Short mmCIF file of C-alpha atoms in Angstrom, two decimals:
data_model
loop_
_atom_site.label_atom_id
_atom_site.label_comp_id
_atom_site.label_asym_id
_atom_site.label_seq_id
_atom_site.Cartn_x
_atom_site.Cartn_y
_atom_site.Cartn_z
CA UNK M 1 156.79 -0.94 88.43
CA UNK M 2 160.58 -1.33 89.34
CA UNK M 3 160.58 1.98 90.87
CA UNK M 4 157.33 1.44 93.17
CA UNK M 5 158.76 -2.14 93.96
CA UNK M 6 161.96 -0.33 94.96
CA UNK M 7 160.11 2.22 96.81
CA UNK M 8 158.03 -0.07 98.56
CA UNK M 9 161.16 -2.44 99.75
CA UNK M 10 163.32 0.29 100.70
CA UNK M 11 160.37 1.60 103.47
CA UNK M 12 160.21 -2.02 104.32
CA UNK M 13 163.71 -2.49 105.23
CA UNK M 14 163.74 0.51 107.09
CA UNK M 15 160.48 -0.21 109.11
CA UNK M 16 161.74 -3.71 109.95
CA UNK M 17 165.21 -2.52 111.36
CA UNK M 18 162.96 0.34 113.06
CA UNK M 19 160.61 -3.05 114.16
CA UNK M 20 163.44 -4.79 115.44
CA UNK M 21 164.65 -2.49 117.73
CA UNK M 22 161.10 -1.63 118.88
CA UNK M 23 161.25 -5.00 119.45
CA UNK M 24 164.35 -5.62 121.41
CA UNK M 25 163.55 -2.52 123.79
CA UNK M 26 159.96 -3.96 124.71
CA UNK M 27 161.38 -7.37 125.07
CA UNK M 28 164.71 -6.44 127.20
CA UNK M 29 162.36 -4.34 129.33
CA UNK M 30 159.27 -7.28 129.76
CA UNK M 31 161.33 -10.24 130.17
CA UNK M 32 160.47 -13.43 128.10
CA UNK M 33 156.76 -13.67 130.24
CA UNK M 34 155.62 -10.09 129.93
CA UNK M 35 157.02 -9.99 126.16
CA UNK M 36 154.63 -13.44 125.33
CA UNK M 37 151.86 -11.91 126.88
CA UNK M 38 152.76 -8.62 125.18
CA UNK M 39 153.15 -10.26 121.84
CA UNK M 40 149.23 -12.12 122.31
CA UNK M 41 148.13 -8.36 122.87
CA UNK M 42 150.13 -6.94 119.82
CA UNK M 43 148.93 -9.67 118.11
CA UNK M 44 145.23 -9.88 118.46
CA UNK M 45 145.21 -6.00 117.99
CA UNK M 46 146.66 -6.57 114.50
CA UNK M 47 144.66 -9.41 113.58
CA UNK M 48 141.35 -7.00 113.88
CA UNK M 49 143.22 -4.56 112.48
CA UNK M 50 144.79 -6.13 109.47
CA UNK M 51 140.66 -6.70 109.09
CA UNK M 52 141.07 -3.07 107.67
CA UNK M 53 142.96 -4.57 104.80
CA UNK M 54 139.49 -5.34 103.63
CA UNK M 55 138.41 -1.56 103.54
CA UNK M 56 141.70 -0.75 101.99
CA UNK M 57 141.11 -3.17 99.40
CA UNK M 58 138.14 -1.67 99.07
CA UNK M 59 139.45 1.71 98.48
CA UNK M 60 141.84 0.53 95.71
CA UNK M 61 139.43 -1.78 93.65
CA UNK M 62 136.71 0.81 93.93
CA UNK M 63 139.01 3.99 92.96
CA UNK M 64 140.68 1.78 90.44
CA UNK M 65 137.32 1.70 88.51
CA UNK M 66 136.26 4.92 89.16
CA UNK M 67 139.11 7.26 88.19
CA UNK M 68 137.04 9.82 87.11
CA UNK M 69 135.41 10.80 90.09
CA UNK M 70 138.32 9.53 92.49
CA UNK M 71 137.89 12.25 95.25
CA UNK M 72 134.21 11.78 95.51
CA UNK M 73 135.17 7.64 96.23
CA UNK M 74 138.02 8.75 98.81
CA UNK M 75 135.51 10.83 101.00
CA UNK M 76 132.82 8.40 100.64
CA UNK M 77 135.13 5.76 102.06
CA UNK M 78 136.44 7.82 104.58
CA UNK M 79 132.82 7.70 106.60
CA UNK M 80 132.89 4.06 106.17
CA UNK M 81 135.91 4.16 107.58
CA UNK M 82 135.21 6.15 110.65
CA UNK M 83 131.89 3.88 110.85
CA UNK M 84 133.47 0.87 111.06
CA UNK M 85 136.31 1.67 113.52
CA UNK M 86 133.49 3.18 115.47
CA UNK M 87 132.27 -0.17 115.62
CA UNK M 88 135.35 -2.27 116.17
CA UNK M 89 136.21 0.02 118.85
CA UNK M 90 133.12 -0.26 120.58
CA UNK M 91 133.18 -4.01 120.13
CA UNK M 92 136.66 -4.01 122.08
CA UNK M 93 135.52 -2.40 125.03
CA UNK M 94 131.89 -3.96 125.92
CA UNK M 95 133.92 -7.80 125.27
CA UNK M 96 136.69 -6.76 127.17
CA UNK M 97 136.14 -8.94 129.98
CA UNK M 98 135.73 -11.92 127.82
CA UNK M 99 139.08 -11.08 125.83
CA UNK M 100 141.09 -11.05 129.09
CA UNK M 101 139.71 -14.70 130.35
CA UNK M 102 139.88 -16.26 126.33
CA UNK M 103 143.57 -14.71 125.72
CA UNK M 104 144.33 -15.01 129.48
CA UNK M 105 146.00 -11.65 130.17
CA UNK M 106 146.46 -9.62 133.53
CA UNK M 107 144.81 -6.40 132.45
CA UNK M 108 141.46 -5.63 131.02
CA UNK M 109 142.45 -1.86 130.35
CA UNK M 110 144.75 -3.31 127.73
CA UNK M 111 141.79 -3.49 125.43
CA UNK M 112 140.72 -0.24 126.00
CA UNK M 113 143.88 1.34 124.54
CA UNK M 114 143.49 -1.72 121.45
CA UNK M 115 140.13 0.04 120.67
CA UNK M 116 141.61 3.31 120.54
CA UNK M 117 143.90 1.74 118.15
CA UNK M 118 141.40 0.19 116.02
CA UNK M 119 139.41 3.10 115.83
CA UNK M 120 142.04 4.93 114.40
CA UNK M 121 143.48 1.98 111.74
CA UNK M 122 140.22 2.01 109.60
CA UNK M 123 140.83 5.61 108.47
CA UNK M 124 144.43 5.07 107.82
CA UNK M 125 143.84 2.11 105.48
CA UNK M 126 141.42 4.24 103.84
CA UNK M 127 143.86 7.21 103.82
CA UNK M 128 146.57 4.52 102.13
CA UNK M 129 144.58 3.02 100.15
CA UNK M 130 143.90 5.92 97.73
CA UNK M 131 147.48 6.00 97.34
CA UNK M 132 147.78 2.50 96.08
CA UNK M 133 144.97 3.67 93.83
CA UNK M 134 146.41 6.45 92.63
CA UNK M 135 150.20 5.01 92.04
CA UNK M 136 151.83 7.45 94.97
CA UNK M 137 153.84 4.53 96.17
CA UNK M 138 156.79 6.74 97.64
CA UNK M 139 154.59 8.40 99.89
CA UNK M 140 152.89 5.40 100.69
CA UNK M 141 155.98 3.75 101.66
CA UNK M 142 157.27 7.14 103.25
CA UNK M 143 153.99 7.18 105.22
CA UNK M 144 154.47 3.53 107.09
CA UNK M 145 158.20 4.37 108.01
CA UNK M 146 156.76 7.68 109.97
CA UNK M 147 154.58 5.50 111.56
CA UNK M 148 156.89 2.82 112.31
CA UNK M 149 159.29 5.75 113.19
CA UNK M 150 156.78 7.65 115.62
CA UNK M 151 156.10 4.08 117.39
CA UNK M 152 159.73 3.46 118.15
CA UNK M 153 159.85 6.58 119.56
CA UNK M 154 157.08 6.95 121.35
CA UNK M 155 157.30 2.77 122.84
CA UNK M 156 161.52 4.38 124.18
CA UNK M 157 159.80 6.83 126.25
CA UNK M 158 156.89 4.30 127.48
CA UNK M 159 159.34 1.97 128.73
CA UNK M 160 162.07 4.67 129.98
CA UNK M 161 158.84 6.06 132.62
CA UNK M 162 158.30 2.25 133.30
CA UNK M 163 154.48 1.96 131.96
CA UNK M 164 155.53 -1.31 130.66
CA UNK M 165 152.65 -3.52 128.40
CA UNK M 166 150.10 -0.47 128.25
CA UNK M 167 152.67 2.06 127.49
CA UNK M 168 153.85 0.19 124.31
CA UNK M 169 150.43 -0.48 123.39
CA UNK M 170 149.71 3.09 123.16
CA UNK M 171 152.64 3.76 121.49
CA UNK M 172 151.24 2.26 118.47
CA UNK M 173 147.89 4.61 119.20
CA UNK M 174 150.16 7.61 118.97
CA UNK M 175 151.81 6.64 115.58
CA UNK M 176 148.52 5.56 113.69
CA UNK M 177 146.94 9.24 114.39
CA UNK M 178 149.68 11.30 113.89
CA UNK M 179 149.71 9.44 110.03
CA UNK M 180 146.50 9.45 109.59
CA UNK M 181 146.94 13.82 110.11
CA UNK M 182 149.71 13.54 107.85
CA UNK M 183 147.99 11.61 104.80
CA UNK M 184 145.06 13.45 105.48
CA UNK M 185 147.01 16.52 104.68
CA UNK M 186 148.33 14.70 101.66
CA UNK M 187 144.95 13.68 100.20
CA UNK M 188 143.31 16.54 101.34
CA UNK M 189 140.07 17.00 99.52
CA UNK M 190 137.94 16.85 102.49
CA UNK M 191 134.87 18.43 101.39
CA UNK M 192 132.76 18.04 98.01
CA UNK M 193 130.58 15.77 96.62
CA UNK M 194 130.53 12.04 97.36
CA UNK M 195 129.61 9.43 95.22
CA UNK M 196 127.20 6.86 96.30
CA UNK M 197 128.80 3.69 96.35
CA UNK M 198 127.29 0.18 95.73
CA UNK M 199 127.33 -1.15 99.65
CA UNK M 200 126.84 -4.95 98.16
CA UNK M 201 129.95 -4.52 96.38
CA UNK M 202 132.00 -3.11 98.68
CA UNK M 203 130.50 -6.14 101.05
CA UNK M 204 131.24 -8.49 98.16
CA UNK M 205 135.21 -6.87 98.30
CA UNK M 206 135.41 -6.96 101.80
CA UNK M 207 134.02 -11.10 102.75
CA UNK M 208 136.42 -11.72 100.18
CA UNK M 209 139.44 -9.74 101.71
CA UNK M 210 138.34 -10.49 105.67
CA UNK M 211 140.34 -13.55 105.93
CA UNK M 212 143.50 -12.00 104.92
CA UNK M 213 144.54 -10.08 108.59
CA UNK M 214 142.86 -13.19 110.13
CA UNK M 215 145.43 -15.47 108.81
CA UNK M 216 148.84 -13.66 109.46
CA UNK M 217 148.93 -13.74 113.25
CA UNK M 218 146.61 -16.38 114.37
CA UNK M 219 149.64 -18.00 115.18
CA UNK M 220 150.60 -15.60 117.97
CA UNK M 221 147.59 -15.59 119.62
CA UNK M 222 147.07 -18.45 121.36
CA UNK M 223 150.50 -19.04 122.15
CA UNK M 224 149.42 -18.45 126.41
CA UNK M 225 146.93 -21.09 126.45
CA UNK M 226 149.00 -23.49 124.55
CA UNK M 227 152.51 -22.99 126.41
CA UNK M 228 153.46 -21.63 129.41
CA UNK M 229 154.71 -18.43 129.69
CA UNK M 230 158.40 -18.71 128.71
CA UNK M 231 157.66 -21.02 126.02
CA UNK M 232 155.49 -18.26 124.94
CA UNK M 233 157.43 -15.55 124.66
CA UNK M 234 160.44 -17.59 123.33
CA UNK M 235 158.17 -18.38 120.12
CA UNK M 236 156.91 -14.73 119.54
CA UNK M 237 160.64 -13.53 119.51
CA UNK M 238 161.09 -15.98 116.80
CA UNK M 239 157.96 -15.40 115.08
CA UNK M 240 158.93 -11.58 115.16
CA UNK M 241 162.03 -12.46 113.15
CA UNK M 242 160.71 -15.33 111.02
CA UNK M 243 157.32 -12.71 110.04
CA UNK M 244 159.63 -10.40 108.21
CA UNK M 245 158.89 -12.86 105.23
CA UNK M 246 154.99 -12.25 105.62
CA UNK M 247 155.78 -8.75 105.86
CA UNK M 248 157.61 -8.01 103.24
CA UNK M 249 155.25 -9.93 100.84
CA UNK M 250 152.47 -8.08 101.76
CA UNK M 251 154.09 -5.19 101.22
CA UNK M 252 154.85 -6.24 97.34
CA UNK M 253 151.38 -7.47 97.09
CA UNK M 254 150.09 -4.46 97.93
CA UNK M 255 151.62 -3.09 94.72
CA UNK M 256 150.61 -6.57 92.84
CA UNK M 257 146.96 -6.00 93.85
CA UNK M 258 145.77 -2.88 91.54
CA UNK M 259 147.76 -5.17 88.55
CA UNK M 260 145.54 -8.05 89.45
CA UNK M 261 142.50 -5.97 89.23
CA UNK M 262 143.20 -4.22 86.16
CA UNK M 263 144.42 -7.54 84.60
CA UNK M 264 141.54 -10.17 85.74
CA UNK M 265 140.09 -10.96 82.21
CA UNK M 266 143.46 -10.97 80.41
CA UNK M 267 146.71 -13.20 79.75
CA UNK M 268 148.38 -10.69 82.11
CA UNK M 269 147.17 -11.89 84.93
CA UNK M 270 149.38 -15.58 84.74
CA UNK M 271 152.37 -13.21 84.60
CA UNK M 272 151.75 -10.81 87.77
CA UNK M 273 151.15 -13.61 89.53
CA UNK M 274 154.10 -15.82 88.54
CA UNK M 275 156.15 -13.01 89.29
CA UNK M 276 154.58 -12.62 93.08
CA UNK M 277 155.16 -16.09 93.59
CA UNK M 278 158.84 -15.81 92.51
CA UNK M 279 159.49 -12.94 94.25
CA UNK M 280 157.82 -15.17 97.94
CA UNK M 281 160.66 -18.06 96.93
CA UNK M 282 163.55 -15.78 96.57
CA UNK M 283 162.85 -13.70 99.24
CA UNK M 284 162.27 -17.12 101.33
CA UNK M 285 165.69 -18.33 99.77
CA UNK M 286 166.78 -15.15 100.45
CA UNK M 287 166.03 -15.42 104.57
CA UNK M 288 167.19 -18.48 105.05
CA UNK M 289 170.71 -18.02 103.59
CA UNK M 290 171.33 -14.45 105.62
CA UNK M 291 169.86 -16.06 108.92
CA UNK M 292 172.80 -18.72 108.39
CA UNK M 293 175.30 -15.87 108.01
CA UNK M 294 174.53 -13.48 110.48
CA UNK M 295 171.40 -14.90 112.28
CA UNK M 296 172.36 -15.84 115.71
CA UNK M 297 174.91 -13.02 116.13
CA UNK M 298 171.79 -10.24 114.98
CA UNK M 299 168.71 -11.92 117.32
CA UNK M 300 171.05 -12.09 120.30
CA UNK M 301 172.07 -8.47 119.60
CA UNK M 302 168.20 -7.34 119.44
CA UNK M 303 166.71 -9.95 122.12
CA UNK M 304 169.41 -10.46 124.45
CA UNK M 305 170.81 -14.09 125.68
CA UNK M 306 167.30 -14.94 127.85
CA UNK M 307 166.00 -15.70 124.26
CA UNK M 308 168.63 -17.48 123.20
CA UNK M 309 166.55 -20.75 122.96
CA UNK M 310 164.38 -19.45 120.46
CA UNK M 311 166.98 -19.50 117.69
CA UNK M 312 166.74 -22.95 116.89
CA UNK M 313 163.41 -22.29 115.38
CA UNK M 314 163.37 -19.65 113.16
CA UNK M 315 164.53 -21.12 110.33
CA UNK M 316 161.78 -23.77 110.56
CA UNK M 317 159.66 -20.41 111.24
CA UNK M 318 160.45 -19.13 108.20
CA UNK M 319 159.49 -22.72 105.96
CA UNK M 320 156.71 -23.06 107.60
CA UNK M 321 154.49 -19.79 107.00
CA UNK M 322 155.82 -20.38 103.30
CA UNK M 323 152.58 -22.41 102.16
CA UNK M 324 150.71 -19.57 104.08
CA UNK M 325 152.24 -16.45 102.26
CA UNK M 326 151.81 -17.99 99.41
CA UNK M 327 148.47 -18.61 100.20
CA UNK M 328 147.40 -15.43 100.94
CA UNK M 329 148.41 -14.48 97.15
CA UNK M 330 145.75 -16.98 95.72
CA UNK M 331 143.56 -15.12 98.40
CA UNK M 332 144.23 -11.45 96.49
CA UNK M 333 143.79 -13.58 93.24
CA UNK M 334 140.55 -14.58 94.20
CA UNK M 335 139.56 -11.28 95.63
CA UNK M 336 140.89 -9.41 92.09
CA UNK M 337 138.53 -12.24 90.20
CA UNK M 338 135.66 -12.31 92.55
CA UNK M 339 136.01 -16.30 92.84
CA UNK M 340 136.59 -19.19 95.64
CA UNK M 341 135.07 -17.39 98.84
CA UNK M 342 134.00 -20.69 100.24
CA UNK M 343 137.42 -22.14 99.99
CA UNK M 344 138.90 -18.93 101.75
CA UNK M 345 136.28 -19.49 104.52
CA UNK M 346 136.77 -23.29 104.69
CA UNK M 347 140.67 -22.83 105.08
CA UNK M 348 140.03 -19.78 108.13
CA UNK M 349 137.56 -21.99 109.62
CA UNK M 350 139.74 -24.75 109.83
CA UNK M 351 143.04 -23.07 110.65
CA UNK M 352 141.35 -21.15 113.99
CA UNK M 353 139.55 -24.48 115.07
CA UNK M 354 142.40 -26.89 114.93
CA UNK M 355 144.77 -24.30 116.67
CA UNK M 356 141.70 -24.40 119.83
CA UNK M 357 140.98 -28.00 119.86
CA UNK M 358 144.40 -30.01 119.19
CA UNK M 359 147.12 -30.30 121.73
CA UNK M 360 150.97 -29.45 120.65
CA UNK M 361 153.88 -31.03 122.72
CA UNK M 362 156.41 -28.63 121.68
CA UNK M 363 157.20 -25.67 119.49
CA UNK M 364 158.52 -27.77 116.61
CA UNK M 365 155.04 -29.72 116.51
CA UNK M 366 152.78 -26.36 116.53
CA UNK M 367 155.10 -24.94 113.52
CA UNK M 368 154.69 -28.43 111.75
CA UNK M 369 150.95 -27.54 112.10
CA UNK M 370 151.31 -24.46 110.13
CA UNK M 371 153.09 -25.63 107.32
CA UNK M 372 151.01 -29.06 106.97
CA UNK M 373 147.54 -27.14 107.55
CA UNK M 374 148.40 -24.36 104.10
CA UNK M 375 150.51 -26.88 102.20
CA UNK M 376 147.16 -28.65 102.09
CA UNK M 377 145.29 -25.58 101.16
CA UNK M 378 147.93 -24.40 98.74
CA UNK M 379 147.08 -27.35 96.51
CA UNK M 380 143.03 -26.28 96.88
CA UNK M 381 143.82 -22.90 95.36
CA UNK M 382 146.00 -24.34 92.76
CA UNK M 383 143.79 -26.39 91.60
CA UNK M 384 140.77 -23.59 91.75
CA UNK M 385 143.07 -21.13 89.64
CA UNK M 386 144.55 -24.06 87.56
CA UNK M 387 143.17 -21.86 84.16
CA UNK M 388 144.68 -18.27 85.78
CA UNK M 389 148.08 -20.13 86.54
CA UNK M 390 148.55 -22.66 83.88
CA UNK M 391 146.66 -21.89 80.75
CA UNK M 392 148.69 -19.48 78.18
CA UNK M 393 146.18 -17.19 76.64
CA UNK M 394 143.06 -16.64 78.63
CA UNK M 395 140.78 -13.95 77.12
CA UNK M 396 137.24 -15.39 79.44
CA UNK M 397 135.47 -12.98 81.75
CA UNK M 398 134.64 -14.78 85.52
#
């Protein structure tokens, strides 16, 4: 595992210095109002499409138990996945009118180029997925730095040519489908049999799952109705930075997961998951301490002195999405153990609805939100996995 965990961490760090510069060119380039309104963009096209974490999860639970005919799973799930971006996509462009008044953006072709995207994102996670599944962690990792790489490049020429908001969108489009060619020629095994796959499982796998994309950048999106437009974009600069922690935990997880699965009716669960939750407080220790050292001097460097104000709250950034990273581990427990849906539900519902309907007087009070909101959550799932997490030998099947 040490060797996937360093595989995994070294593509992270690499596609987060790759992120920050993609970063500080679109931000230098829009100016603190065209960056918010690019970030509530960016944003709501990754919430739908960290939805495809669901078909991913998918993938790896269902290859997971069905080794033996793996290749027949992976091209069954790719027509799912072509179905259901299919869908998404089309879902983007017939609501596109009412996505520019809700998000309160300036163009509605924005969301054309987001269902491009999304049509595109469901394959890939399928694509990835059977790599998770099938332990190739190094060219999983390898495969989200050429993305990351390919969208840095492609975002410098966007903004050179002056296309601005829709160019860096489509930068993204560009990297997803030129990885999704090159795992494709890595899986390979395009034609064959299929297997017929149970379609109230994989619904079972993916309502548990949903929630997860849902969660990581509802904070982004409604940053224009809730501030203006400098405020705005001053919080998704720090955001940017103070995500890195979500980031990289997800990326861990993702190697976590398959243990979870193959470990959900055995004492070996308690230990994966103590070590994922040990690996979110160091890493949280870990972010706090370097921002101190080298914070100010490495933000102003990437996002230029017009952001300046938004250092003060990054380090509050990062202790506040804490309770929620940690979280959206229970979340994978409960998805590994098939247990606690409602909860999962109950806690999205009520994030979304309080972030519509209450009224925040200043960044500090909106990140208080988010920490208050999944501290009170994180003591829910505790509490549901009480046995999982604090019972020594646990042999029962859920």
């Amino acid at each position: 595992m040490f060797k996937d965990i360093s595989s995994v961490s070294l593509a992270f760090l690499y596609v987060n210095i790759l992120g920050f510069f993609f970063h500080s060119i679109v931000s230098r380039s829009l100016g603190p109002a065209g960056y918010g309104e690019f970030m509530v963009l960016y944003s709501f096209m990754l919430v739908v499409g960290n939805i495809t974490a669901l078909l991913s999860t998918v993938g790896v639970k269902t290859v997971v138990e069905n080794l033996s005919n793996k290749f027949e799973v992976l091209r069954s799930l790719r027509q799912y996945g072509i179905f259901i971006g299919a869908f998404f996509a089309f879902i983007a462009c017939i609501m596109s009118p009412v996505f520019k008044n809700f998000l309160n953006v300036t163009e509605i072709y924005y969301f054309f180029i987001i269902a491009f995207i999304w049509l595109g994102m469901f394959s890939l996670a399928v694509e990835r997925s059977f790599l998770q599944a099938t332990g190739k962690f190094h060219i999983y990792a390898f495969s989200t730095a050429f993305e990351c790489t390919i969208k840095l490049l492609a975002a410098i020429i966007a903004t050179y040519i002056g296309l601005k908001i829709g160019g860096v969108l489509s930068a993204s489009a560009v990297a997803i489908f030129l990885s999704l060619l090159f795992l494709v020629s890595i899986n390979r095994e395009l034609w064959g049999k299929k297997i017929k796959l149970s379609i109230k499982k994989m619904i079972k796998i993916a309502v548990y799952v949903s929630p997860s994309g849902l969660f990581v950048y509802a904070d982004d999106i409604f940053i224009r109705r809730i501030f203006d437009s400098h405020t705005a974009g001053l919080f998704a600069s720090a955001s940017i930075i103070g995500k890195i922690l979500i980031w990289f935990s997800l990326s861990i997880l993702a190697i976590y997961f398959p243990k979870f699965v193959h470990s959900k009716t055995s004492s070996a669960l308690k230990k994966f998951a103590l070590q994922m939750f040990g690996i979110v407080l160091i890493t949280e220790l870990g972010a706090q301490v370097v921002f101190f050292i080298i914070g100010k001097p490495l933000f102003l460097m990437l996002f230029g002195s017009k952001f300046e104000p938004a250092l003060q709250f990054i380090p509050y950034y990062f202790l506040a999405i804490l309770p929620l990273i940690i979280d959206m581990i229970f979340i994978s427990l409960a998805t590994a153990v098939e247990k606690g849906l409602t909860l999962i539900y109950i806690h999205l519902i009520v994030f979304y609805s309080l972030f519509i309907f209450l009224s925040f007087s200043s960044i500090f009070d909106y990140l208080e939100y988010i920490f208050s909101i999944n501290l009170f959550f994180f003591f829910l799932y505790l509490w549901m996995f009480k046995k999982e997490i604090f019972i020594t030998n646990k042999d029962s099947q859920h």
